[in-house]
Short mmCIF file of C-alpha atoms and ligand atoms in Angstrom, two decimals:
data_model
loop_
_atom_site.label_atom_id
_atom_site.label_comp_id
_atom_site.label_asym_id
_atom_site.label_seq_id
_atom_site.Cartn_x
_atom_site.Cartn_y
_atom_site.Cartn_z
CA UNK F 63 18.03 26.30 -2.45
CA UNK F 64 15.93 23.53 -1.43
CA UNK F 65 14.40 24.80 2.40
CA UNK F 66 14.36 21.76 4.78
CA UNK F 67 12.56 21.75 7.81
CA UNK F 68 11.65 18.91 10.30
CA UNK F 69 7.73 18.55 10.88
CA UNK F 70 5.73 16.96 13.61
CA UNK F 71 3.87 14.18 12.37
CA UNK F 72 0.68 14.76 13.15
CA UNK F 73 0.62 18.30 12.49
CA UNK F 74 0.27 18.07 8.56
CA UNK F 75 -2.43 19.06 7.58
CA UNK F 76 -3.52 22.53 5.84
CA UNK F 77 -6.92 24.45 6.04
CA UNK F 78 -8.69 23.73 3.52
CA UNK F 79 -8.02 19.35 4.38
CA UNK F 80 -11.63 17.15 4.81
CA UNK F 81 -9.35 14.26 5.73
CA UNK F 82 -6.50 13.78 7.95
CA UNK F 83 -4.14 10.60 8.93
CA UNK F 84 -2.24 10.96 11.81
CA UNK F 85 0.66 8.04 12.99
CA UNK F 86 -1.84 5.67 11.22
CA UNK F 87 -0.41 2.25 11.98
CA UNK F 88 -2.59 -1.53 11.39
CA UNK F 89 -2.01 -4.35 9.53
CA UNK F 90 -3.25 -8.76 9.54
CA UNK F 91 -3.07 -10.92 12.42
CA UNK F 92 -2.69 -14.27 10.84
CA UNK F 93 -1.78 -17.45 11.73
CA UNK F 94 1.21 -19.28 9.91
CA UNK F 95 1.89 -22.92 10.99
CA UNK F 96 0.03 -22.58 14.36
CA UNK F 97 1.70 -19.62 15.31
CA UNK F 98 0.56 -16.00 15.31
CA UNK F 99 1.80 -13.63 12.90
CA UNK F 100 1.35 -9.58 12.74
CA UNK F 101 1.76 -8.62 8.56
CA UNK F 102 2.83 -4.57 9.47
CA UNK F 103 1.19 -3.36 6.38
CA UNK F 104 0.14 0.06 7.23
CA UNK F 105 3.17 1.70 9.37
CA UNK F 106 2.84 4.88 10.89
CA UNK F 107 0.91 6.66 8.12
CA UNK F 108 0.71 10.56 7.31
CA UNK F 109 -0.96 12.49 5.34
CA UNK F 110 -3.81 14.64 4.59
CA UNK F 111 -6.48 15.23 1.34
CA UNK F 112 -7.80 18.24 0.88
CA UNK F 113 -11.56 19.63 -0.73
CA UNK F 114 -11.55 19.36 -4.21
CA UNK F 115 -8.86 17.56 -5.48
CA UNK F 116 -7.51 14.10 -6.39
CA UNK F 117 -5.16 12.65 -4.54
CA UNK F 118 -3.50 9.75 -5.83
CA UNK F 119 -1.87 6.65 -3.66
CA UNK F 120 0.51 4.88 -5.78
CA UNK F 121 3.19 2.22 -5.46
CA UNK F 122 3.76 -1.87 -6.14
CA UNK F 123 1.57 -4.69 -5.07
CA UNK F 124 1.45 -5.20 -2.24
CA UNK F 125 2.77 -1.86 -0.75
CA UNK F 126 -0.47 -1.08 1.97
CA UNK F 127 -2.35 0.99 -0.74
CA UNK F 128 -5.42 -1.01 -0.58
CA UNK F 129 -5.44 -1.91 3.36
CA UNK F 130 -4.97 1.91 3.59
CA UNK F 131 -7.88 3.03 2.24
CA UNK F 132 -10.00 0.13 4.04
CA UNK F 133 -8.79 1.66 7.17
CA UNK F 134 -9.65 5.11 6.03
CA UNK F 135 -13.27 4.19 5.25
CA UNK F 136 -13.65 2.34 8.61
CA UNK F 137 -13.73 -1.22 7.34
CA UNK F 138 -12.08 -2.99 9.60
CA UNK F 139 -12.91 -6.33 10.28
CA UNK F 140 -10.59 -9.46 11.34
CA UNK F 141 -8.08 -10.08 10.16
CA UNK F 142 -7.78 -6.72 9.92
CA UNK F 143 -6.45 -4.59 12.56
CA UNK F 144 -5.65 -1.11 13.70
CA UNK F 145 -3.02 -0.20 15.98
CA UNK F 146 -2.74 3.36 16.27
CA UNK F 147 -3.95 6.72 15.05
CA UNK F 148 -6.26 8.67 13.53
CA UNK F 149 -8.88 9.08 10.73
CA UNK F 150 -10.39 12.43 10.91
CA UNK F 151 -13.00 13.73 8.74
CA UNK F 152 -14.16 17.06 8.47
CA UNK F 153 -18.00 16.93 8.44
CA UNK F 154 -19.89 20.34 7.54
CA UNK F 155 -17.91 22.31 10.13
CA UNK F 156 -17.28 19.46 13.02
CA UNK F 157 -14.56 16.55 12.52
CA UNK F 158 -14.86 13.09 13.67
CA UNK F 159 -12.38 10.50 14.33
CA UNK F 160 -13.71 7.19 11.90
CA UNK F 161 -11.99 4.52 13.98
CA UNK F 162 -13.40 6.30 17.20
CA UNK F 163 -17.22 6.24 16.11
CA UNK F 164 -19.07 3.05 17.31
CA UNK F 165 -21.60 3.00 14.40
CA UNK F 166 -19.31 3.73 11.41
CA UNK F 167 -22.20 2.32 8.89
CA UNK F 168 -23.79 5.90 9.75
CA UNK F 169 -21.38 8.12 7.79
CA UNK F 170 -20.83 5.47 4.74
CA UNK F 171 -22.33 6.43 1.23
CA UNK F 172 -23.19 9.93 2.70
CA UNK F 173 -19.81 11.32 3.86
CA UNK F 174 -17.70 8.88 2.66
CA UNK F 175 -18.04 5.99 -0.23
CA UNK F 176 -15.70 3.17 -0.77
CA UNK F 177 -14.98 1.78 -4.15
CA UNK F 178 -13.22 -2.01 -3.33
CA UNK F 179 -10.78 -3.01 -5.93
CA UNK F 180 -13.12 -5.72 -8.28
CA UNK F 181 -16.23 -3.94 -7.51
CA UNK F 182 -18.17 -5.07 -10.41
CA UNK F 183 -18.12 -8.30 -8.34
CA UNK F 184 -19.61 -6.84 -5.26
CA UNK F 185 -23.28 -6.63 -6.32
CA UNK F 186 -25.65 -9.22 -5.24
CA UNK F 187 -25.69 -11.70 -8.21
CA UNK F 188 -29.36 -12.52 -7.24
CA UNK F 189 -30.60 -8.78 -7.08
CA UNK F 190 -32.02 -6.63 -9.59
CA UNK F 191 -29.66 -3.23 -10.13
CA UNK F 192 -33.02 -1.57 -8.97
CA UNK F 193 -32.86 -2.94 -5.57
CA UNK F 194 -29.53 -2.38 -4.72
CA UNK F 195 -30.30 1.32 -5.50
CA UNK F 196 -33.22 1.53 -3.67
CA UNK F 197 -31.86 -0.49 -0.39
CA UNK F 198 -28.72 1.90 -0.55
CA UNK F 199 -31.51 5.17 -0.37
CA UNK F 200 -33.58 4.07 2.26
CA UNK F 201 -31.04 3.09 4.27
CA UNK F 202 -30.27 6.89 4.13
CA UNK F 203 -33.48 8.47 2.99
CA UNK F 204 -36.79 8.43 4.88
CA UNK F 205 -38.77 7.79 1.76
CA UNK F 206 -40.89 4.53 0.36
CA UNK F 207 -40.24 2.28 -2.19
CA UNK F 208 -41.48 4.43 -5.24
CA UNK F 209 -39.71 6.97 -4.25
CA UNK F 210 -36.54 5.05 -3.97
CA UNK F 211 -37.15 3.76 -7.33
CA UNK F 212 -37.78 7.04 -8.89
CA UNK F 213 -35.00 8.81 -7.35
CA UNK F 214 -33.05 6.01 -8.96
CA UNK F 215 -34.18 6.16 -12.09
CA UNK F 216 -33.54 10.13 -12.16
CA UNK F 217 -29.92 9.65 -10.67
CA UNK F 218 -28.78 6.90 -13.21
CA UNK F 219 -30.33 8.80 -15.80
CA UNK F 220 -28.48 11.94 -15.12
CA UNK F 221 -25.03 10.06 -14.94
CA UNK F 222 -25.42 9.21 -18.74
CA UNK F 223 -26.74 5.25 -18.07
CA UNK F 224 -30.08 4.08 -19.76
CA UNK F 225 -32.81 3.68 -16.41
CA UNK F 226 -33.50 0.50 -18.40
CA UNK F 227 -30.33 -1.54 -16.46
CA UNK F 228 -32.24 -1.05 -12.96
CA UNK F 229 -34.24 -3.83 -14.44
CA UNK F 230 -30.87 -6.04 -15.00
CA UNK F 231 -29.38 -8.74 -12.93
CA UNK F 232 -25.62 -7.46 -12.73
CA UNK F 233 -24.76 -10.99 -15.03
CA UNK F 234 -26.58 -9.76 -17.56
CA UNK F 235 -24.40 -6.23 -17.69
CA UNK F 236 -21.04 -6.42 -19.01
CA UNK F 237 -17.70 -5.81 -16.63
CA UNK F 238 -17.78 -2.56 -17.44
CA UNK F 239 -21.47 -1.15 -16.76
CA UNK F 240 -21.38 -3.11 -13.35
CA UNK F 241 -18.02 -1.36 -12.63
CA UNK F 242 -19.87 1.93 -14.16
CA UNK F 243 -23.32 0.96 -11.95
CA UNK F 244 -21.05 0.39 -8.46
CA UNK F 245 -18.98 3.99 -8.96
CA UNK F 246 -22.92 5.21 -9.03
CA UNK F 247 -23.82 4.38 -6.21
CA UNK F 248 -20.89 4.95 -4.28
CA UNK F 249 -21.19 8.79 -5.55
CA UNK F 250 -25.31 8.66 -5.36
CA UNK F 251 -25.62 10.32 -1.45
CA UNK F 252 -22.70 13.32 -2.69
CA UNK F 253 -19.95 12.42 -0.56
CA UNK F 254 -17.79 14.86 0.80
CA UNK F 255 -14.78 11.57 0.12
CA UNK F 256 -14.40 9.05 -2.05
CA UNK F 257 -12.26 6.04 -1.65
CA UNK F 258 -11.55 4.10 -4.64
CA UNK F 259 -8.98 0.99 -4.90
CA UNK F 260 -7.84 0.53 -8.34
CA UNK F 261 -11.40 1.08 -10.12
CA UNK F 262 -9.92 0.60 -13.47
CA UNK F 263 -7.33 -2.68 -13.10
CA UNK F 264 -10.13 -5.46 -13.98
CA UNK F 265 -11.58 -3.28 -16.88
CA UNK F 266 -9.96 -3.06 -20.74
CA UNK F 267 -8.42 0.01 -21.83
CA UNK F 268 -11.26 1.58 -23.50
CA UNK F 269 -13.55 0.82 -20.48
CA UNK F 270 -10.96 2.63 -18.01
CA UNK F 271 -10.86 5.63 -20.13
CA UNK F 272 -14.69 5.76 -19.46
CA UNK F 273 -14.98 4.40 -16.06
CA UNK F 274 -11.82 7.29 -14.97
CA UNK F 275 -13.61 9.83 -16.79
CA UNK F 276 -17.10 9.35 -15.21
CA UNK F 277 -15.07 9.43 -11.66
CA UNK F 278 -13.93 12.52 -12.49
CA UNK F 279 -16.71 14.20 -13.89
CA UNK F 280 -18.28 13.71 -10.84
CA UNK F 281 -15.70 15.03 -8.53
CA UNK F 282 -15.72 18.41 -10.58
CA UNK F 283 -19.60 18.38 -10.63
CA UNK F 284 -19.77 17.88 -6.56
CA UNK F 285 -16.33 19.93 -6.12
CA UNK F 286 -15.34 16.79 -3.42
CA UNK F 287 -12.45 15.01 -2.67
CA UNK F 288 -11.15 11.64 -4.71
CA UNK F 289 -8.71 9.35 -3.22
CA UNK F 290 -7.74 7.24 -6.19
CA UNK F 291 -5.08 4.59 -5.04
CA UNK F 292 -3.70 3.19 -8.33
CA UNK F 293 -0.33 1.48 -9.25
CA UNK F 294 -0.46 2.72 -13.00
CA UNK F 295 1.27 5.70 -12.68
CA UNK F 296 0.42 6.84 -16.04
CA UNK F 297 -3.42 7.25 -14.80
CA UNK F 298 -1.86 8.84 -11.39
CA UNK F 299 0.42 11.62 -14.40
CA UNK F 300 -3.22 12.35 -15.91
CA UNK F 301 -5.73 12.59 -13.53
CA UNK F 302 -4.32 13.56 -9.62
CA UNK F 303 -3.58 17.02 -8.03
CA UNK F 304 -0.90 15.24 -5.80
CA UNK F 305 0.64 11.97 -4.66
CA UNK F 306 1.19 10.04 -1.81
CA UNK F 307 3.77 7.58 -2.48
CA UNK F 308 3.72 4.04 -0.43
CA UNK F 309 6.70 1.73 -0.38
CA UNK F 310 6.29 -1.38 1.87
CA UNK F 311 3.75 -0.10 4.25
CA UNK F 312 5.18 3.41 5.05
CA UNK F 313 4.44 7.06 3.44
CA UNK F 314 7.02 8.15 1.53
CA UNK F 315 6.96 10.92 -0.20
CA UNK F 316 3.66 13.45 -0.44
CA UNK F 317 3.29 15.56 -2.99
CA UNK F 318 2.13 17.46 -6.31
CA UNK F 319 1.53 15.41 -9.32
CA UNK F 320 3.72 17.80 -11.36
CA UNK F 321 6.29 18.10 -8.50
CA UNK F 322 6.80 14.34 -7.65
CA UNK F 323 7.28 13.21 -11.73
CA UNK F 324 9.15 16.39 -12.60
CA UNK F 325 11.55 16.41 -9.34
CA UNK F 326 10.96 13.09 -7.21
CA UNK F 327 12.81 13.02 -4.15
CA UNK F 328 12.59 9.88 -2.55
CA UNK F 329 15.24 7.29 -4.19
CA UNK F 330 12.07 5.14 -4.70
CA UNK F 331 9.97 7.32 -6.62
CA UNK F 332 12.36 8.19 -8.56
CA UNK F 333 12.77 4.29 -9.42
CA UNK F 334 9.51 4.38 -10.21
CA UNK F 335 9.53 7.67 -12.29
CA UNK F 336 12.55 6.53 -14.34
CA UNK F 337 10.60 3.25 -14.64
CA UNK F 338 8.61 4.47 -17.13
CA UNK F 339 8.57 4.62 -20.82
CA UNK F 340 8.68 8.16 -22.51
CA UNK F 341 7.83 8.66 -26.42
CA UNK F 342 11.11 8.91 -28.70
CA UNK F 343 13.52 7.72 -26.15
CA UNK F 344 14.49 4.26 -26.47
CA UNK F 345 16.77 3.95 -24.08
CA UNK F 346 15.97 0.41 -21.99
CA UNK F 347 13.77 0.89 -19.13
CA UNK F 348 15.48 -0.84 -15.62
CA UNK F 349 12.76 -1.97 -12.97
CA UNK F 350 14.02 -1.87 -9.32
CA UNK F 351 16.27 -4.45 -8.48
CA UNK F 352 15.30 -6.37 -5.59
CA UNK F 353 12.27 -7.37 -3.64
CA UNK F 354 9.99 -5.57 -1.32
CA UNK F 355 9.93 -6.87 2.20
CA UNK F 356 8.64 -9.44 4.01
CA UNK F 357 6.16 -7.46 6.04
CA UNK F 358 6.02 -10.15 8.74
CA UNK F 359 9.76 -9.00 9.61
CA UNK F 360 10.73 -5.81 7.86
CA UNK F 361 14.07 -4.47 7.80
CA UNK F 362 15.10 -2.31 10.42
CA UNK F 363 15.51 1.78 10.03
CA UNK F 364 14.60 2.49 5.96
CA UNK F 365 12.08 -0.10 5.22
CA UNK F 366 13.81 0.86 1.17
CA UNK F 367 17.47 0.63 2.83
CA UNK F 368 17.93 -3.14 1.01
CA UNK F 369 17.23 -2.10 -2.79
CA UNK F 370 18.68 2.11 -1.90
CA UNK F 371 21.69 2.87 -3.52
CA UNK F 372 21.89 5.78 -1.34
CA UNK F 373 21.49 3.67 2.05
CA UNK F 374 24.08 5.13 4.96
CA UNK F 375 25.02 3.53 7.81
CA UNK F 376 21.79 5.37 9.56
CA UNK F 377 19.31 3.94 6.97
CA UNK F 378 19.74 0.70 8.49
CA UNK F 379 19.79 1.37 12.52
CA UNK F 380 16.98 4.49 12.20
CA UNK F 381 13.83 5.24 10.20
CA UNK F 382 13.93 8.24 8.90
CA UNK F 383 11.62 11.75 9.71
CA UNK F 384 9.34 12.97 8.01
CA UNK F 385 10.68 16.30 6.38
CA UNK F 386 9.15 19.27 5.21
CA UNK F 387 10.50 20.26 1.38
CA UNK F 388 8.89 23.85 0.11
CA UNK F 389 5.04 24.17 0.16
CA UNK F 390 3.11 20.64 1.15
CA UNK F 391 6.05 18.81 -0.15
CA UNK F 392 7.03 15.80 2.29
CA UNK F 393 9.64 12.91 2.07
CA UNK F 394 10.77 10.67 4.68
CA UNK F 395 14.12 9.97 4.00
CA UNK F 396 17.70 10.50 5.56
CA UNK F 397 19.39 12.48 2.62
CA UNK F 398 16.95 15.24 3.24
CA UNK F 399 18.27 15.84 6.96
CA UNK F 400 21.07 18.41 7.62
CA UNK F 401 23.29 16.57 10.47
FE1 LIG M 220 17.67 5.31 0.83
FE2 LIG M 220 18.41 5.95 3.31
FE3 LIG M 220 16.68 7.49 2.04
FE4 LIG M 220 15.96 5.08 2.87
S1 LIG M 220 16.52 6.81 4.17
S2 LIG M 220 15.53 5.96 0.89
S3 LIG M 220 17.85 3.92 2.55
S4 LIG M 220 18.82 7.13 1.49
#
């Protein structure tokens, strides 16, 4: 007998969590034929990721997975803007609010690392691989130049990559090694986090297997926390110890891996679960009717209520609660409330 219980929103995290969103809420501020528009992509966000683990973000384009985790890492820059709530990391044995601190440059690379979606684009086309290694250490290591370079040239070494690429302009590496060289350096200073958006979409399929399994490697090596946001829900079945799944801007459903593909509660995972192909059963796949919102004017209540074929009356006056189903299982969504 499934156990229901209402929870308070900001009150879900466990013991052993490093990072906690609370009532996270921001989105774009745009203008649209001279007139200013809010895009509500990130809407009242909860969730929390614990030490060691992966914890997958998953849903379709354009659901808030990738402005979530720029607002996780602090990178928030106009157009981009936060509303509402909290980021808090657990550092050594104190926690911090992110959006709160003024200098939030000070706990990048160190305590937490961001990996932006096309990263093998984000080096500096005129700079050697060497110096963007050694500018990334001194900005966090009192040490000089030789140092910096030597450190480097252990550190790429001991991640399996020849110390002969720090002498490389990044258009002389293929897409792969520059994705392979950017995941380096994000993991270089140990994080206690790491954010990365969709590292393997721009590579081929024998590159992702690589790229994923490097990630991993070194999340078991420094026993930290991975927050992989990925739409392929194949990688999110292989690799993740839970799920948070976003549909249009809003949390809804959080998690185990094996929990949310073997018993998905949320009407839209399990669109997405049934989505996908299986081996030996032939049966024809059905995608989702419908659209996702405009997230200039979402629907009111549900923001899922248009494409549900579960929606009730309530689903489109009231957005649902989040409720508590069994051990650090969440959904938000009105069939789960006794009335
Ligand atoms: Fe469907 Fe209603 Fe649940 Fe939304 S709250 S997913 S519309 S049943």
């Amino acid at each position: 007998m499934i156990k229901e219980e209402m929870v308070n929103r900001v009150a879900l995290a466990v013991s052993d969590t490093v990072l906690n969103v609370a009532n996270l809420t921001g989105g774009y501020s745009i203008i649209i034929n001279s007139n200013f528009a809010y895009v509500d992509a990130v809407n009242d966000v909860n969730f929390y990721a614990k030490n060691d683990e992966v914890l997958g973000i998953a849903g379709e384009s354009g659901c808030g997975k990738s402005t979530l985790l720029k607002i996780l890492y602090g990178y928030t820059k106009p157009p981009l803007i936060v509303k509402k709530g909290n980021v808090i990391l657990k550092i050594n044995e104190q926690t911090i609010d992110i959006l709160t601190l003024k200098d939030r440059t000070s706990i990048w690379w160190r305590y937490i690392s961001y990996i932006p979606q096309n990263s093998m684009n984000v080096l500096n086309p005129i700079q050697r691989i060497r110096e963007h290694f050694i500018e990334t250490i001194r900005t966090h290591i009192d040490v000089d130049i030789d140092e910096a370079y030597k450190m480097a040239r252990e550190y790429v070494e001991s991640v399996g990559l020849s110390k002969e690429i720090l002498n490389a302009y990044p258009h002389q590496l293929s897409g792969g090694m520059r994705q392979r060289v950017v995941i380096t350096l994000a993991l270089m200073l140990k994080p206690r986090v790491v954010l990365a958006d969709e590292p393997t979409t721009a590579v081929d399929v024998v590159v992702q297997r690589g790229v994923l399994q490097m990630l991993l490697d070194k999340q078991r090596e420094l026993r930290n926390t991975l927050i992989l946001v990925t739409h392929d829900m194949g990688v999110q079945a292989m690799v993740t110890n839970r799920i948070l799944i976003m549909y249009a801007g809003k949390g809804v459903e959080l998690g185990a891996t094996n929990d949310i593909f073997e018993d998905p509660l949320h009407p839209y995972t399990k669109a997405l679960i049934e989505s996908l192909p299986r081996i030996g059963d032939k049966t024809l796949r059905r995608g989702l009717a419908g659209q996702p919102p405009d997230l200039i004017n979402p629907p009111p209540g549900c923001r899922f209520h248009p494409r549900c074929s579960y929606a009730m009356d309530i689903c489109r006056r009231e957005e649902p609660p989040i409720i508590k189903i069994g051990k650090e299982r969440f959904v938000s969504c009105w069939l789960y409330v006794k009335r």
